[in-house]
PDB file of C-alpha atoms in Angstrom:
ATOM      1  CA  ASP Y   1      60.748 149.101 112.102  1.00 62.00           C
ATOM      2  CA  VAL Y   2      61.817 152.679 111.584  1.00 67.00           C
ATOM      3  CA  LYS Y   3      60.795 154.099 108.233  1.00 86.00           C
ATOM      4  CA  VAL Y   4      63.309 156.375 106.481  1.00 90.00           C
ATOM      5  CA  THR Y   5      62.158 158.573 103.622  1.00 93.00           C
ATOM      6  CA  GLN Y   6      64.348 160.443 101.178  1.00 94.00           C
ATOM      7  CA  SER Y   7      62.413 163.151  99.424  1.00 88.00           C
ATOM      8  CA  SER Y   8      63.933 162.769  95.953  1.00 90.00           C
ATOM      9  CA  ARG Y   9      64.829 159.647  93.975  1.00 91.00           C
ATOM     10  CA  TYR Y  10      66.610 161.520  91.186  1.00 95.00           C
ATOM     11  CA  LEU Y  11      68.151 164.986  91.067  1.00 96.00           C
ATOM     12  CA  VAL Y  12      70.071 166.805  88.357  1.00 97.00           C
ATOM     13  CA  LYS Y  13      71.956 169.917  89.439  1.00 97.00           C
ATOM     14  CA  ARG Y  14      74.452 172.253  87.872  1.00 97.00           C
ATOM     15  CA  THR Y  15      78.035 172.719  88.985  1.00 98.00           C
ATOM     16  CA  GLY Y  16      78.241 175.355  91.700  1.00 97.00           C
ATOM     17  CA  GLU Y  17      74.643 175.020  92.860  1.00 97.00           C
ATOM     18  CA  LYS Y  18      73.806 174.576  96.516  1.00 97.00           C
ATOM     19  CA  VAL Y  19      72.030 171.241  96.900  1.00 97.00           C
ATOM     20  CA  PHE Y  20      69.904 169.960  99.748  1.00 97.00           C
ATOM     21  CA  LEU Y  21      69.142 166.263 100.188  1.00 97.00           C
ATOM     22  CA  GLU Y  22      66.413 165.623 102.716  1.00 96.00           C
ATOM     23  CA  CYS Y  23      65.860 162.602 104.921  1.00 95.00           C
ATOM     24  CA  VAL Y  24      63.098 161.989 107.427  1.00 94.00           C
ATOM     25  CA  GLN Y  25      62.591 159.128 109.865  1.00 90.00           C
ATOM     26  CA  ASP Y  26      59.418 158.383 111.728  1.00 85.00           C
ATOM     27  CA  MET Y  27      60.966 158.085 115.215  1.00 73.00           C
ATOM     28  CA  ASP Y  28      62.187 161.109 117.155  1.00 63.00           C
ATOM     29  CA  HIS Y  29      65.346 159.610 118.533  1.00 63.00           C
ATOM     30  CA  GLU Y  30      68.332 157.544 117.604  1.00 73.00           C
ATOM     31  CA  ASN Y  31      71.096 158.234 115.186  1.00 88.00           C
ATOM     32  CA  MET Y  32      70.959 159.205 111.542  1.00 92.00           C
ATOM     33  CA  PHE Y  33      73.563 158.798 108.841  1.00 94.00           C
ATOM     34  CA  TRP Y  34      74.407 159.892 105.312  1.00 96.00           C
ATOM     35  CA  TYR Y  35      76.320 157.514 103.078  1.00 96.00           C
ATOM     36  CA  ARG Y  36      77.555 157.852  99.550  1.00 96.00           C
ATOM     37  CA  GLN Y  37      77.606 154.815  97.251  1.00 95.00           C
ATOM     38  CA  ASP Y  38      79.900 154.502  94.245  1.00 93.00           C
ATOM     39  CA  PRO Y  39      80.628 151.442  92.089  1.00 88.00           C
ATOM     40  CA  GLY Y  40      83.572 149.467  93.403  1.00 87.00           C
ATOM     41  CA  LEU Y  41      83.799 151.551  96.577  1.00 90.00           C
ATOM     42  CA  GLY Y  42      80.761 150.331  98.496  1.00 89.00           C
ATOM     43  CA  LEU Y  43      79.105 152.749 100.893  1.00 92.00           C
ATOM     44  CA  ARG Y  44      81.159 155.421 102.580  1.00 94.00           C
ATOM     45  CA  LEU Y  45      80.030 157.452 105.573  1.00 94.00           C
ATOM     46  CA  ILE Y  46      79.813 161.209 105.007  1.00 97.00           C
ATOM     47  CA  TYR Y  47      78.299 162.515 108.265  1.00 96.00           C
ATOM     48  CA  PHE Y  48      76.201 161.244 111.126  1.00 93.00           C
ATOM     49  CA  SER Y  49      74.215 162.724 113.957  1.00 93.00           C
ATOM     50  CA  TYR Y  50      73.134 161.350 117.324  1.00 87.00           C
ATOM     51  CA  ASP Y  51      71.015 164.264 118.480  1.00 86.00           C
ATOM     52  CA  VAL Y  52      69.494 167.566 117.412  1.00 88.00           C
ATOM     53  CA  LYS Y  53      72.156 170.080 116.359  1.00 87.00           C
ATOM     54  CA  MET Y  54      74.825 167.438 116.871  1.00 89.00           C
ATOM     55  CA  LYS Y  55      76.920 166.180 113.988  1.00 92.00           C
ATOM     56  CA  GLU Y  56      80.054 164.149 113.508  1.00 93.00           C
ATOM     57  CA  LYS Y  57      82.244 163.769 110.448  1.00 94.00           C
ATOM     58  CA  GLY Y  58      82.420 160.424 108.790  1.00 93.00           C
ATOM     59  CA  ASP Y  59      85.113 159.177 106.456  1.00 91.00           C
ATOM     60  CA  ILE Y  60      84.528 161.550 103.522  1.00 96.00           C
ATOM     61  CA  PRO Y  61      83.031 164.842 104.822  1.00 97.00           C
ATOM     62  CA  GLU Y  62      84.878 167.172 102.453  1.00 96.00           C
ATOM     63  CA  GLY Y  63      82.516 169.224 100.315  1.00 96.00           C
ATOM     64  CA  TYR Y  64      79.491 168.368 102.462  1.00 98.00           C
ATOM     65  CA  SER Y  65      77.727 169.700 105.517  1.00 97.00           C
ATOM     66  CA  VAL Y  66      74.641 168.556 107.404  1.00 97.00           C
ATOM     67  CA  SER Y  67      71.796 170.003 109.412  1.00 96.00           C
ATOM     68  CA  ARG Y  68      69.647 168.430 112.102  1.00 94.00           C
ATOM     69  CA  GLU Y  69      67.223 170.966 113.549  1.00 93.00           C
ATOM     70  CA  LYS Y  70      64.609 168.346 114.453  1.00 90.00           C
ATOM     71  CA  LYS Y  71      65.241 164.793 115.497  1.00 88.00           C
ATOM     72  CA  GLU Y  72      63.267 163.298 112.662  1.00 90.00           C
ATOM     73  CA  ARG Y  73      64.976 165.268 109.863  1.00 93.00           C
ATOM     74  CA  PHE Y  74      68.607 165.075 108.728  1.00 95.00           C
ATOM     75  CA  SER Y  75      69.674 167.099 105.711  1.00 96.00           C
ATOM     76  CA  LEU Y  76      72.814 166.723 103.623  1.00 98.00           C
ATOM     77  CA  ILE Y  77      74.067 169.926 102.019  1.00 98.00           C
ATOM     78  CA  LEU Y  78      76.409 170.305  99.088  1.00 97.00           C
ATOM     79  CA  GLU Y  79      77.548 173.913  99.429  1.00 94.00           C
ATOM     80  CA  SER Y  80      78.813 174.126  95.842  1.00 97.00           C
ATOM     81  CA  ALA Y  81      78.090 171.011  93.851  1.00 97.00           C
ATOM     82  CA  SER Y  82      80.843 169.536  91.731  1.00 97.00           C
ATOM     83  CA  THR Y  83      80.812 166.792  89.121  1.00 97.00           C
ATOM     84  CA  ASN Y  84      82.746 164.452  91.420  1.00 97.00           C
ATOM     85  CA  GLN Y  85      79.778 164.519  93.771  1.00 98.00           C
ATOM     86  CA  THR Y  86      77.649 162.705  91.203  1.00 98.00           C
ATOM     87  CA  SER Y  87      76.648 159.607  93.120  1.00 97.00           C
ATOM     88  CA  MET Y  88      73.946 157.668  94.927  1.00 95.00           C
ATOM     89  CA  TYR Y  89      73.249 159.058  98.402  1.00 97.00           C
ATOM     90  CA  LEU Y  90      71.680 156.879 101.076  1.00 95.00           C
ATOM     91  CA  CYS Y  91      70.275 158.009 104.398  1.00 94.00           C
ATOM     92  CA  ALA Y  92      69.908 155.626 107.334  1.00 91.00           C
ATOM     93  CA  GLY Y  93      68.346 155.680 110.760  1.00 88.00           C
ATOM     94  CA  THR Y  94      69.163 153.388 113.640  1.00 83.00           C
ATOM     95  CA  TRP Y  95      67.013 152.101 116.439  1.00 71.00           C
ATOM     96  CA  ARG Y  96      67.191 149.649 119.297  1.00 66.00           C
ATOM     97  CA  GLY Y  97      70.649 150.789 120.317  1.00 65.00           C
ATOM     98  CA  GLY Y  98      72.187 150.247 116.932  1.00 64.00           C
ATOM     99  CA  ARG Y  99      70.847 146.769 116.444  1.00 68.00           C
ATOM    100  CA  GLY Y 100      68.463 147.897 113.762  1.00 73.00           C
ATOM    101  CA  TYR Y 101      69.260 150.044 110.786  1.00 83.00           C
ATOM    102  CA  THR Y 102      66.862 151.193 108.127  1.00 86.00           C
ATOM    103  CA  PHE Y 103      67.970 152.759 104.871  1.00 90.00           C
ATOM    104  CA  GLY Y 104      66.051 155.089 102.638  1.00 91.00           C
ATOM    105  CA  SER Y 105      65.588 154.218  98.993  1.00 91.00           C
ATOM    106  CA  GLY Y 106      68.379 156.557  97.941  1.00 93.00           C
ATOM    107  CA  THR Y 107      68.798 159.736  95.929  1.00 95.00           C
ATOM    108  CA  ARG Y 108      70.718 159.527  92.691  1.00 95.00           C
ATOM    109  CA  LEU Y 109      72.348 162.906  92.187  1.00 97.00           C
ATOM    110  CA  THR Y 110      73.855 163.951  88.894  1.00 97.00           C
ATOM    111  CA  VAL Y 111      75.901 167.155  88.764  1.00 98.00           C
ATOM    112  CA  VAL Y 112      76.401 168.523  85.257  1.00 97.00           C
TER     113      VAL Y 112
ATOM    114  CA  ALA T   1      91.112 151.122 111.407  1.00 71.00           C
ATOM    115  CA  GLN T   2      88.076 148.963 111.097  1.00 79.00           C
ATOM    116  CA  SER T   3      87.515 147.485 107.665  1.00 89.00           C
ATOM    117  CA  VAL T   4      85.457 144.940 105.780  1.00 94.00           C
ATOM    118  CA  THR T   5      86.775 142.949 102.844  1.00 95.00           C
ATOM    119  CA  GLN T   6      84.642 141.264 100.245  1.00 96.00           C
ATOM    120  CA  PRO T   7      87.225 139.634  97.994  1.00 96.00           C
ATOM    121  CA  ASP T   8      84.872 138.715  95.161  1.00 95.00           C
ATOM    122  CA  ILE T   9      83.683 141.597  92.988  1.00 94.00           C
ATOM    123  CA  HIS T  10      81.492 139.364  90.815  1.00 95.00           C
ATOM    124  CA  ILE T  11      80.217 135.825  91.253  1.00 97.00           C
ATOM    125  CA  THR T  12      78.192 133.820  88.737  1.00 97.00           C
ATOM    126  CA  VAL T  13      76.147 130.891  89.980  1.00 97.00           C
ATOM    127  CA  SER T  14      73.796 128.593  88.122  1.00 97.00           C
ATOM    128  CA  GLU T  15      70.196 128.653  89.230  1.00 97.00           C
ATOM    129  CA  GLY T  16      69.652 125.924  91.811  1.00 97.00           C
ATOM    130  CA  ALA T  17      73.304 125.746  92.805  1.00 97.00           C
ATOM    131  CA  SER T  18      74.621 126.681  96.223  1.00 97.00           C
ATOM    132  CA  LEU T  19      76.115 130.064  97.001  1.00 97.00           C
ATOM    133  CA  GLU T  20      78.740 131.359  99.389  1.00 97.00           C
ATOM    134  CA  LEU T  21      79.765 135.014  99.524  1.00 98.00           C
ATOM    135  CA  ARG T  22      82.859 135.803 101.511  1.00 98.00           C
ATOM    136  CA  CYS T  23      83.290 138.559 104.071  1.00 97.00           C
ATOM    137  CA  ASN T  24      86.267 139.262 106.341  1.00 96.00           C
ATOM    138  CA  TYR T  25      86.367 142.051 108.874  1.00 94.00           C
ATOM    139  CA  SER T  26      88.956 143.828 110.934  1.00 90.00           C
ATOM    140  CA  TYR T  27      87.641 145.017 114.282  1.00 80.00           C
ATOM    141  CA  GLY T  28      89.134 144.747 117.748  1.00 72.00           C
ATOM    142  CA  ALA T  29      86.020 144.247 119.817  1.00 76.00           C
ATOM    143  CA  THR T  30      83.108 141.850 119.470  1.00 76.00           C
ATOM    144  CA  PRO T  31      81.505 142.896 116.213  1.00 84.00           C
ATOM    145  CA  TYR T  32      77.945 143.488 115.216  1.00 89.00           C
ATOM    146  CA  LEU T  33      77.818 142.102 111.669  1.00 92.00           C
ATOM    147  CA  PHE T  34      75.297 142.583 108.897  1.00 94.00           C
ATOM    148  CA  TRP T  35      74.537 141.438 105.372  1.00 97.00           C
ATOM    149  CA  TYR T  36      72.499 143.667 103.076  1.00 95.00           C
ATOM    150  CA  VAL T  37      71.176 143.104  99.562  1.00 96.00           C
ATOM    151  CA  GLN T  38      70.564 145.771  96.948  1.00 94.00           C
ATOM    152  CA  SER T  39      68.609 145.179  93.767  1.00 91.00           C
ATOM    153  CA  PRO T  40      69.218 147.553  90.840  1.00 84.00           C
ATOM    154  CA  GLY T  41      67.828 151.002  91.529  1.00 78.00           C
ATOM    155  CA  GLN T  42      66.742 150.049  95.016  1.00 82.00           C
ATOM    156  CA  GLY T  43      67.853 150.821  98.543  1.00 84.00           C
ATOM    157  CA  LEU T  44      69.473 148.372 100.927  1.00 90.00           C
ATOM    158  CA  GLN T  45      67.507 145.529 102.464  1.00 91.00           C
ATOM    159  CA  LEU T  46      68.746 143.752 105.570  1.00 91.00           C
ATOM    160  CA  LEU T  47      69.224 140.013 105.045  1.00 95.00           C
ATOM    161  CA  LEU T  48      70.513 139.076 108.486  1.00 94.00           C
ATOM    162  CA  LYS T  49      72.612 140.239 111.405  1.00 92.00           C
ATOM    163  CA  TYR T  50      74.810 138.835 114.148  1.00 92.00           C
ATOM    164  CA  PHE T  51      75.237 140.328 117.609  1.00 87.00           C
ATOM    165  CA  SER T  52      76.050 137.435 119.910  1.00 84.00           C
ATOM    166  CA  GLY T  53      75.105 133.874 120.732  1.00 86.00           C
ATOM    167  CA  ASP T  54      74.655 131.197 118.096  1.00 88.00           C
ATOM    168  CA  THR T  55      77.248 131.751 115.417  1.00 90.00           C
ATOM    169  CA  LEU T  56      74.970 130.495 112.645  1.00 96.00           C
ATOM    170  CA  VAL T  57      72.288 133.050 111.935  1.00 96.00           C
ATOM    171  CA  GLN T  58      69.273 132.678 109.719  1.00 96.00           C
ATOM    172  CA  GLY T  59      67.947 135.481 107.591  1.00 95.00           C
ATOM    173  CA  ILE T  60      65.252 136.247 105.095  1.00 94.00           C
ATOM    174  CA  LYS T  61      64.902 134.681 101.638  1.00 94.00           C
ATOM    175  CA  GLY T  62      66.597 131.456 102.760  1.00 96.00           C
ATOM    176  CA  PHE T  63      69.986 133.027 103.495  1.00 97.00           C
ATOM    177  CA  GLU T  64      72.215 132.162 106.432  1.00 97.00           C
ATOM    178  CA  ALA T  65      75.618 133.318 107.630  1.00 98.00           C
ATOM    179  CA  GLU T  66      78.194 131.897 109.977  1.00 96.00           C
ATOM    180  CA  PHE T  67      80.359 134.002 112.283  1.00 94.00           C
ATOM    181  CA  LYS T  68      83.861 132.580 112.756  1.00 94.00           C
ATOM    182  CA  ARG T  69      85.838 134.650 115.222  1.00 91.00           C
ATOM    183  CA  SER T  70      89.080 132.741 114.617  1.00 91.00           C
ATOM    184  CA  GLN T  71      88.926 133.603 110.923  1.00 93.00           C
ATOM    185  CA  SER T  72      87.354 137.060 111.324  1.00 93.00           C
ATOM    186  CA  SER T  73      84.788 135.975 108.789  1.00 95.00           C
ATOM    187  CA  PHE T  74      81.060 136.227 108.306  1.00 97.00           C
ATOM    188  CA  ASN T  75      80.287 134.373 105.093  1.00 98.00           C
ATOM    189  CA  LEU T  76      76.817 134.382 103.562  1.00 98.00           C
ATOM    190  CA  ARG T  77      75.340 131.156 102.201  1.00 98.00           C
ATOM    191  CA  LYS T  78      72.275 129.895 100.424  1.00 98.00           C
ATOM    192  CA  PRO T  79      71.736 126.232  99.508  1.00 97.00           C
ATOM    193  CA  SER T  80      69.841 126.839  96.260  1.00 97.00           C
ATOM    194  CA  VAL T  81      69.975 130.119  94.352  1.00 97.00           C
ATOM    195  CA  HIS T  82      66.970 131.539  92.517  1.00 96.00           C
ATOM    196  CA  TRP T  83      67.130 133.919  89.563  1.00 95.00           C
ATOM    197  CA  SER T  84      65.572 136.611  91.764  1.00 95.00           C
ATOM    198  CA  ASP T  85      68.665 136.509  94.012  1.00 96.00           C
ATOM    199  CA  ALA T  86      70.693 138.333  91.360  1.00 96.00           C
ATOM    200  CA  ALA T  87      71.703 141.570  93.088  1.00 97.00           C
ATOM    201  CA  GLU T  88      74.588 143.206  94.888  1.00 96.00           C
ATOM    202  CA  TYR T  89      75.418 142.033  98.389  1.00 97.00           C
ATOM    203  CA  PHE T  90      77.143 144.083 101.068  1.00 96.00           C
ATOM    204  CA  CYS T  91      78.718 142.959 104.306  1.00 96.00           C
ATOM    205  CA  ALA T  92      79.003 145.552 107.098  1.00 94.00           C
ATOM    206  CA  VAL T  93      80.331 145.856 110.654  1.00 91.00           C
ATOM    207  CA  ASN T  94      79.141 148.212 113.399  1.00 86.00           C
ATOM    208  CA  THR T  95      82.233 150.083 114.541  1.00 76.00           C
ATOM    209  CA  GLY T  96      80.814 152.037 117.452  1.00 71.00           C
ATOM    210  CA  PHE T  97      78.496 155.034 117.703  1.00 68.00           C
ATOM    211  CA  GLN T  98      76.373 152.734 115.591  1.00 75.00           C
ATOM    212  CA  LYS T  99      78.432 153.569 112.497  1.00 83.00           C
ATOM    213  CA  LEU T 100      78.476 150.912 109.815  1.00 88.00           C
ATOM    214  CA  VAL T 101      81.567 150.217 107.739  1.00 90.00           C
ATOM    215  CA  PHE T 102      80.740 148.451 104.498  1.00 92.00           C
ATOM    216  CA  GLY T 103      82.631 146.189 102.171  1.00 94.00           C
ATOM    217  CA  THR T 104      82.848 147.098  98.512  1.00 94.00           C
ATOM    218  CA  GLY T 105      80.124 144.630  97.601  1.00 95.00           C
ATOM    219  CA  THR T 106      79.789 141.429  95.566  1.00 97.00           C
ATOM    220  CA  ARG T 107      77.593 141.374  92.503  1.00 96.00           C
ATOM    221  CA  LEU T 108      75.799 138.062  92.080  1.00 97.00           C
ATOM    222  CA  LEU T 109      74.822 136.922  88.615  1.00 97.00           C
ATOM    223  CA  VAL T 110      72.535 133.907  88.239  1.00 97.00           C
ATOM    224  CA  SER T 111      72.757 131.910  85.052  1.00 95.00           C
ATOM    225  CA  PRO T 112      69.865 129.746  83.800  1.00 91.00           C
TER     226      PRO T 112
END
């Protein structure tokens, strides 16, 4: 299975800060995704990427951007963090043509 | 638009009793369907998945799910629940480009 690693489990940032959430997978191909998880809303797709320097908007891209300079690394960027971006963020990688997904353990971000 | 509905926000089951968690999806093509489990503070773990073939699929931890195309359903079942099954359960459908759309989740509580 693909292994997906998120560099931080917990982050506390101040309003207006630029925040980087990092995600690395141990295969150099296939798609990568960023989801946001909130109680009662399930997981919602923010952005995804199917190749280096390629990105596609998901369902809730506002306030976020992404970067994929290398196939194994997919970064989520909050240009100016706001309190409504306090949430759990989950990264995922897919393999075997979308038949296998692996999620990272998540980053719980608190914006104060 | 594609969607997944999990009508039960919370379910309480006695330990040893049977369990069924409901999932309905809206998707025009043949779906790839998934069930994930999330324990508190943890990432998502894949329980089982359906792509094609036998409509009854077996997963880990004694779970199974049945795909019913006529009802657009993919309900998760377990014959005898253990206290360690208490967690949140998410149903998801692959909507193309390997994107997953998730339901809002069902929280399972297990009473002694």
